[in-house]
């Protein structure tokens, strides 16, 4: 999985609670991404980062925030979890900011919001 | 806006037969196209990409994809399917809105290879 770890791998939480997912990479790649995967939608981009403290919104960013205080860690926070945020969350990295560069994905976190 | 479509939710093929997983795209300008595979309870694995050049792109695990500009398609192919190829396959296109390397994914096609 391209030197990417995600934690936790599984989490069950209750509506209204905050949740933080962690993505950790070992190779100092500059660009990191958070996606969610849902049946019938494929993967959709939530937020991405192009460097330490540099982040921006993706397609489905409402209800999510991110932080990147170190190159190796990209955190995704659900400020107040809702059942609609039950999903599988994937982190990805890419080496370069060129349009042809390949993204490599972590193993995913399965989140269930009750 | 850029988009990709995978018209088949599931493709069934017998082991040893050729397989095709379809993908069509809609982009402005030249497309940058990718195929990924997802095995159960795993992350996505990169298979291949088309940037420019030969319309037939070869990738991992014996897969290849054919870029067809006139039909705006990028179908994934393999001459002889294996049971171990059974997985979820995603087509993706580079999002050209903005400067960052973002991908837009199709909804996925489940490939089932019967022994």
mmCIF file of C-alpha atoms in Angstrom:
data_model
loop_
_atom_site.group_PDB
_atom_site.id
_atom_site.type_symbol
_atom_site.label_atom_id
_atom_site.label_comp_id
_atom_site.label_asym_id
_atom_site.label_seq_id
_atom_site.Cartn_x
_atom_site.Cartn_y
_atom_site.Cartn_z
ATOM 1 C CA UNK A 1 0.000 0.000 0.000
ATOM 2 C CA UNK A 2 2.738 2.463 -1.017
ATOM 3 C CA UNK A 3 3.987 3.101 2.525
ATOM 4 C CA UNK A 4 0.667 4.537 3.646
ATOM 5 C CA UNK A 5 -1.045 3.535 6.861
ATOM 6 C CA UNK A 6 -4.442 4.587 8.073
ATOM 7 C CA UNK A 7 -5.769 4.457 11.604
ATOM 8 C CA UNK A 8 -8.050 3.252 12.889
ATOM 9 C CA UNK A 9 -8.941 0.637 10.289
ATOM 10 C CA UNK A 10 -12.436 0.253 11.681
ATOM 11 C CA UNK A 11 -14.493 2.536 13.885
ATOM 12 C CA UNK A 12 -18.035 2.611 15.140
ATOM 13 C CA UNK A 13 -19.254 5.851 16.660
ATOM 14 C CA UNK A 14 -22.449 7.620 17.559
ATOM 15 C CA UNK A 15 -24.157 10.520 15.853
ATOM 16 C CA UNK A 16 -22.905 13.872 17.076
ATOM 17 C CA UNK A 17 -19.484 12.753 18.244
ATOM 18 C CA UNK A 18 -16.264 14.072 16.722
ATOM 19 C CA UNK A 19 -14.069 11.567 14.920
ATOM 20 C CA UNK A 20 -10.511 11.904 13.651
ATOM 21 C CA UNK A 21 -8.961 9.620 11.078
ATOM 22 C CA UNK A 22 -5.229 9.544 10.539
ATOM 23 C CA UNK A 23 -3.221 8.981 7.412
ATOM 24 C CA UNK A 24 0.507 8.424 7.807
ATOM 25 C CA UNK A 25 3.081 8.133 5.041
ATOM 26 C CA UNK A 26 6.717 7.228 5.346
ATOM 27 C CA UNK A 27 8.220 8.758 2.200
ATOM 28 C CA UNK A 28 7.681 12.511 2.521
ATOM 29 C CA UNK A 29 5.336 12.853 -0.419
ATOM 30 C CA UNK A 30 4.079 16.382 -0.739
ATOM 31 C CA UNK A 31 0.533 15.734 -1.928
ATOM 32 C CA UNK A 32 -2.055 13.897 0.130
ATOM 33 C CA UNK A 33 -5.756 13.331 -0.410
ATOM 34 C CA UNK A 34 -8.799 12.089 1.479
ATOM 35 C CA UNK A 35 -11.562 10.274 -0.422
ATOM 36 C CA UNK A 36 -14.720 8.535 0.637
ATOM 37 C CA UNK A 37 -16.080 5.468 -1.113
ATOM 38 C CA UNK A 38 -19.797 4.785 -1.295
ATOM 39 C CA UNK A 39 -21.763 2.317 -3.416
ATOM 40 C CA UNK A 40 -22.996 3.925 -6.593
ATOM 41 C CA UNK A 41 -20.649 6.882 -6.232
ATOM 42 C CA UNK A 42 -17.187 5.446 -6.600
ATOM 43 C CA UNK A 43 -14.606 7.553 -4.785
ATOM 44 C CA UNK A 44 -15.166 11.224 -4.122
ATOM 45 C CA UNK A 45 -12.561 13.714 -2.983
ATOM 46 C CA UNK A 46 -13.135 15.289 0.444
ATOM 47 C CA UNK A 47 -10.024 17.400 1.007
ATOM 48 C CA UNK A 48 -6.466 17.467 -0.199
ATOM 49 C CA UNK A 49 -3.140 18.904 0.870
ATOM 50 C CA UNK A 50 -0.263 20.245 -1.161
ATOM 51 C CA UNK A 51 2.117 20.778 1.729
ATOM 52 C CA UNK A 52 2.375 21.364 5.452
ATOM 53 C CA UNK A 53 -0.482 23.627 6.520
ATOM 54 C CA UNK A 54 -1.638 23.885 2.892
ATOM 55 C CA UNK A 55 -5.028 22.293 2.328
ATOM 56 C CA UNK A 56 -8.077 22.810 0.162
ATOM 57 C CA UNK A 57 -11.583 21.495 -0.279
ATOM 58 C CA UNK A 58 -12.679 18.760 -2.602
ATOM 59 C CA UNK A 59 -16.045 17.741 -3.991
ATOM 60 C CA UNK A 60 -17.715 16.645 -0.721
ATOM 61 C CA UNK A 61 -16.064 18.689 2.024
ATOM 62 C CA UNK A 62 -19.115 19.733 4.079
ATOM 63 C CA UNK A 63 -18.917 18.353 7.596
ATOM 64 C CA UNK A 64 -15.209 17.557 7.339
ATOM 65 C CA UNK A 65 -12.034 19.387 8.242
ATOM 66 C CA UNK A 66 -8.388 18.469 7.777
ATOM 67 C CA UNK A 67 -5.034 19.358 9.206
ATOM 68 C CA UNK A 68 -1.475 18.754 8.170
ATOM 69 C CA UNK A 69 1.094 19.903 10.691
ATOM 70 C CA UNK A 70 3.771 17.471 9.522
ATOM 71 C CA UNK A 71 4.603 16.173 6.067
ATOM 72 C CA UNK A 72 3.912 12.598 7.065
ATOM 73 C CA UNK A 73 0.500 13.013 8.684
ATOM 74 C CA UNK A 74 -2.812 14.129 7.207
ATOM 75 C CA UNK A 75 -5.750 14.123 9.606
ATOM 76 C CA UNK A 76 -9.419 14.062 8.650
ATOM 77 C CA UNK A 77 -11.913 15.202 11.283
ATOM 78 C CA UNK A 78 -15.645 14.741 11.259
ATOM 79 C CA UNK A 79 -16.684 17.600 13.471
ATOM 80 C CA UNK A 80 -20.036 16.086 14.460
ATOM 81 C CA UNK A 81 -20.537 12.698 12.854
ATOM 82 C CA UNK A 82 -23.795 11.939 11.056
ATOM 83 C CA UNK A 83 -25.151 8.680 9.656
ATOM 84 C CA UNK A 84 -24.577 10.006 6.127
ATOM 85 C CA UNK A 85 -20.858 9.936 6.878
ATOM 86 C CA UNK A 86 -20.885 6.168 7.269
ATOM 87 C CA UNK A 87 -18.438 5.199 4.570
ATOM 88 C CA UNK A 88 -15.035 3.815 3.759
ATOM 89 C CA UNK A 89 -12.376 6.512 3.830
ATOM 90 C CA UNK A 90 -9.209 6.295 1.778
ATOM 91 C CA UNK A 91 -6.089 8.361 1.957
ATOM 92 C CA UNK A 92 -3.913 8.762 -1.126
ATOM 93 C CA UNK A 93 -0.570 10.315 -1.931
ATOM 94 C CA UNK A 94 1.154 11.514 -5.058
ATOM 95 C CA UNK A 95 4.725 12.470 -5.501
ATOM 96 C CA UNK A 96 4.450 15.419 -7.794
ATOM 97 C CA UNK A 97 2.097 18.172 -8.753
ATOM 98 C CA UNK A 98 1.881 17.228 -12.355
ATOM 99 C CA UNK A 99 -1.271 16.149 -14.025
ATOM 100 C CA UNK A 100 0.140 12.808 -15.127
ATOM 101 C CA UNK A 101 1.287 11.693 -11.708
ATOM 102 C CA UNK A 102 -0.218 8.554 -10.208
ATOM 103 C CA UNK A 103 -2.013 8.511 -6.874
ATOM 104 C CA UNK A 104 -1.382 5.627 -4.505
ATOM 105 C CA UNK A 105 -3.906 4.617 -1.902
ATOM 106 C CA UNK A 106 -3.858 3.455 1.681
ATOM 107 C CA UNK A 107 -5.808 0.441 2.995
ATOM 108 C CA UNK A 108 -8.858 2.431 4.090
ATOM 109 C CA UNK A 109 -10.851 3.084 7.251
ATOM 110 C CA UNK A 110 -14.355 1.729 7.580
ATOM 111 C CA UNK A 111 -16.441 4.158 9.634
ATOM 112 C CA UNK A 112 -19.918 3.406 10.903
ATOM 113 C CA UNK A 113 -21.968 6.191 12.470
ATOM 114 C CA UNK A 114 -24.944 4.906 14.459
ATOM 115 C CA UNK B 1 -16.870 19.379 -16.043
ATOM 116 C CA UNK B 2 -14.827 16.242 -16.424
ATOM 117 C CA UNK B 3 -16.475 12.880 -15.839
ATOM 118 C CA UNK B 4 -16.132 9.166 -16.424
ATOM 119 C CA UNK B 5 -18.826 6.547 -16.777
ATOM 120 C CA UNK B 6 -18.659 2.841 -16.182
ATOM 121 C CA UNK B 7 -21.855 1.552 -17.760
ATOM 122 C CA UNK B 8 -21.731 -1.936 -16.257
ATOM 123 C CA UNK B 9 -22.122 -2.536 -12.533
ATOM 124 C CA UNK B 10 -20.953 -6.119 -12.963
ATOM 125 C CA UNK B 11 -19.181 -8.159 -15.594
ATOM 126 C CA UNK B 12 -19.202 -11.948 -15.532
ATOM 127 C CA UNK B 13 -16.660 -13.982 -17.461
ATOM 128 C CA UNK B 14 -15.437 -17.547 -17.431
ATOM 129 C CA UNK B 15 -11.847 -18.266 -16.514
ATOM 130 C CA UNK B 16 -9.655 -18.366 -19.593
ATOM 131 C CA UNK B 17 -11.941 -16.132 -21.635
ATOM 132 C CA UNK B 18 -11.042 -12.587 -22.607
ATOM 133 C CA UNK B 19 -12.481 -9.833 -20.469
ATOM 134 C CA UNK B 20 -13.411 -6.208 -21.094
ATOM 135 C CA UNK B 21 -14.413 -3.619 -18.512
ATOM 136 C CA UNK B 22 -15.827 -0.506 -20.135
ATOM 137 C CA UNK B 23 -15.129 3.137 -19.407
ATOM 138 C CA UNK B 24 -16.147 6.266 -21.282
ATOM 139 C CA UNK B 25 -15.036 9.778 -20.485
ATOM 140 C CA UNK B 26 -16.003 13.381 -20.997
ATOM 141 C CA UNK B 27 -13.234 15.955 -20.740
ATOM 142 C CA UNK B 28 -12.155 19.172 -22.321
ATOM 143 C CA UNK B 29 -8.845 18.844 -24.078
ATOM 144 C CA UNK B 30 -6.628 15.794 -23.855
ATOM 145 C CA UNK B 31 -7.659 13.275 -21.207
ATOM 146 C CA UNK B 32 -5.400 11.698 -18.613
ATOM 147 C CA UNK B 33 -7.007 8.364 -17.742
ATOM 148 C CA UNK B 34 -6.329 5.774 -15.062
ATOM 149 C CA UNK B 35 -7.474 2.304 -14.063
ATOM 150 C CA UNK B 36 -7.404 1.020 -10.487
ATOM 151 C CA UNK B 37 -8.374 -2.322 -8.973
ATOM 152 C CA UNK B 38 -9.732 -2.942 -5.493
ATOM 153 C CA UNK B 39 -9.609 -6.392 -3.949
ATOM 154 C CA UNK B 40 -11.933 -7.137 -1.012
ATOM 155 C CA UNK B 41 -11.076 -5.166 2.124
ATOM 156 C CA UNK B 42 -8.093 -3.551 0.440
ATOM 157 C CA UNK B 43 -7.212 -0.139 -0.876
ATOM 158 C CA UNK B 44 -7.086 0.744 -4.553
ATOM 159 C CA UNK B 45 -4.133 -0.506 -6.547
ATOM 160 C CA UNK B 46 -2.911 1.310 -9.640
ATOM 161 C CA UNK B 47 -3.104 -0.747 -12.850
ATOM 162 C CA UNK B 48 -2.231 1.590 -15.700
ATOM 163 C CA UNK B 49 -2.645 5.046 -17.137
ATOM 164 C CA UNK B 50 -2.915 6.800 -20.467
ATOM 165 C CA UNK B 51 -1.226 10.135 -20.889
ATOM 166 C CA UNK B 52 -0.179 10.299 -24.518
ATOM 167 C CA UNK B 53 1.337 8.130 -27.226
ATOM 168 C CA UNK B 54 0.280 4.598 -28.083
ATOM 169 C CA UNK B 55 -3.417 3.980 -27.784
ATOM 170 C CA UNK B 56 -2.781 0.560 -26.253
ATOM 171 C CA UNK B 57 -1.440 0.864 -22.738
ATOM 172 C CA UNK B 58 -0.021 -2.129 -20.894
ATOM 173 C CA UNK B 59 -0.210 -2.380 -17.144
ATOM 174 C CA UNK B 60 0.110 -4.663 -14.157
ATOM 175 C CA UNK B 61 -1.119 -8.278 -13.883
ATOM 176 C CA UNK B 62 -1.446 -8.690 -17.661
ATOM 177 C CA UNK B 63 -4.054 -5.965 -18.066
ATOM 178 C CA UNK B 64 -4.094 -3.485 -20.894
ATOM 179 C CA UNK B 65 -6.372 -0.657 -21.917
ATOM 180 C CA UNK B 66 -7.256 0.790 -25.268
ATOM 181 C CA UNK B 67 -7.679 4.522 -25.636
ATOM 182 C CA UNK B 68 -10.145 5.474 -28.377
ATOM 183 C CA UNK B 69 -10.457 9.196 -28.895
ATOM 184 C CA UNK B 70 -13.287 9.068 -31.416
ATOM 185 C CA UNK B 71 -15.420 6.953 -29.099
ATOM 186 C CA UNK B 72 -14.163 8.710 -25.937
ATOM 187 C CA UNK B 73 -13.499 5.327 -24.377
ATOM 188 C CA UNK B 74 -10.758 3.712 -22.328
ATOM 189 C CA UNK B 75 -11.743 0.071 -21.941
ATOM 190 C CA UNK B 76 -9.752 -2.287 -19.747
ATOM 191 C CA UNK B 77 -8.908 -5.658 -21.276
ATOM 192 C CA UNK B 78 -7.183 -8.909 -20.534
ATOM 193 C CA UNK B 79 -6.758 -11.764 -23.038
ATOM 194 C CA UNK B 80 -7.358 -14.573 -20.547
ATOM 195 C CA UNK B 81 -9.177 -14.019 -17.267
ATOM 196 C CA UNK B 82 -8.140 -15.599 -13.976
ATOM 197 C CA UNK B 83 -10.350 -16.285 -10.973
ATOM 198 C CA UNK B 84 -7.946 -14.097 -9.009
ATOM 199 C CA UNK B 85 -8.879 -11.142 -11.245
ATOM 200 C CA UNK B 86 -12.251 -11.011 -9.510
ATOM 201 C CA UNK B 87 -12.372 -7.557 -7.929
ATOM 202 C CA UNK B 88 -13.844 -4.072 -8.211
ATOM 203 C CA UNK B 89 -12.384 -1.962 -11.016
ATOM 204 C CA UNK B 90 -12.412 1.816 -11.187
ATOM 205 C CA UNK B 91 -11.753 4.106 -14.099
ATOM 206 C CA UNK B 92 -10.637 7.669 -13.298
ATOM 207 C CA UNK B 93 -9.831 10.868 -15.138
ATOM 208 C CA UNK B 94 -7.633 13.744 -14.120
ATOM 209 C CA UNK B 95 -9.707 16.741 -13.074
ATOM 210 C CA UNK B 96 -8.478 19.713 -15.055
ATOM 211 C CA UNK B 97 -10.454 22.295 -13.106
ATOM 212 C CA UNK B 98 -7.803 23.935 -10.992
ATOM 213 C CA UNK B 99 -4.140 23.232 -10.641
ATOM 214 C CA UNK B 100 -4.046 20.270 -8.327
ATOM 215 C CA UNK B 101 -3.802 16.662 -9.421
ATOM 216 C CA UNK B 102 -7.285 15.510 -8.450
ATOM 217 C CA UNK B 103 -8.977 12.428 -9.836
ATOM 218 C CA UNK B 104 -12.601 11.910 -10.743
ATOM 219 C CA UNK B 105 -13.668 8.291 -10.407
ATOM 220 C CA UNK B 106 -16.324 6.219 -12.068
ATOM 221 C CA UNK B 107 -18.766 4.235 -9.975
ATOM 222 C CA UNK B 108 -16.855 0.993 -10.358
ATOM 223 C CA UNK B 109 -17.439 -2.335 -12.096
ATOM 224 C CA UNK B 110 -17.414 -5.606 -10.231
ATOM 225 C CA UNK B 111 -15.636 -8.284 -12.227
ATOM 226 C CA UNK B 112 -16.589 -11.860 -11.390
ATOM 227 C CA UNK B 113 -14.535 -14.609 -13.003
ATOM 228 C CA UNK B 114 -16.084 -18.045 -12.740
ATOM 229 C CA UNK B 115 -13.867 -21.141 -12.627
#
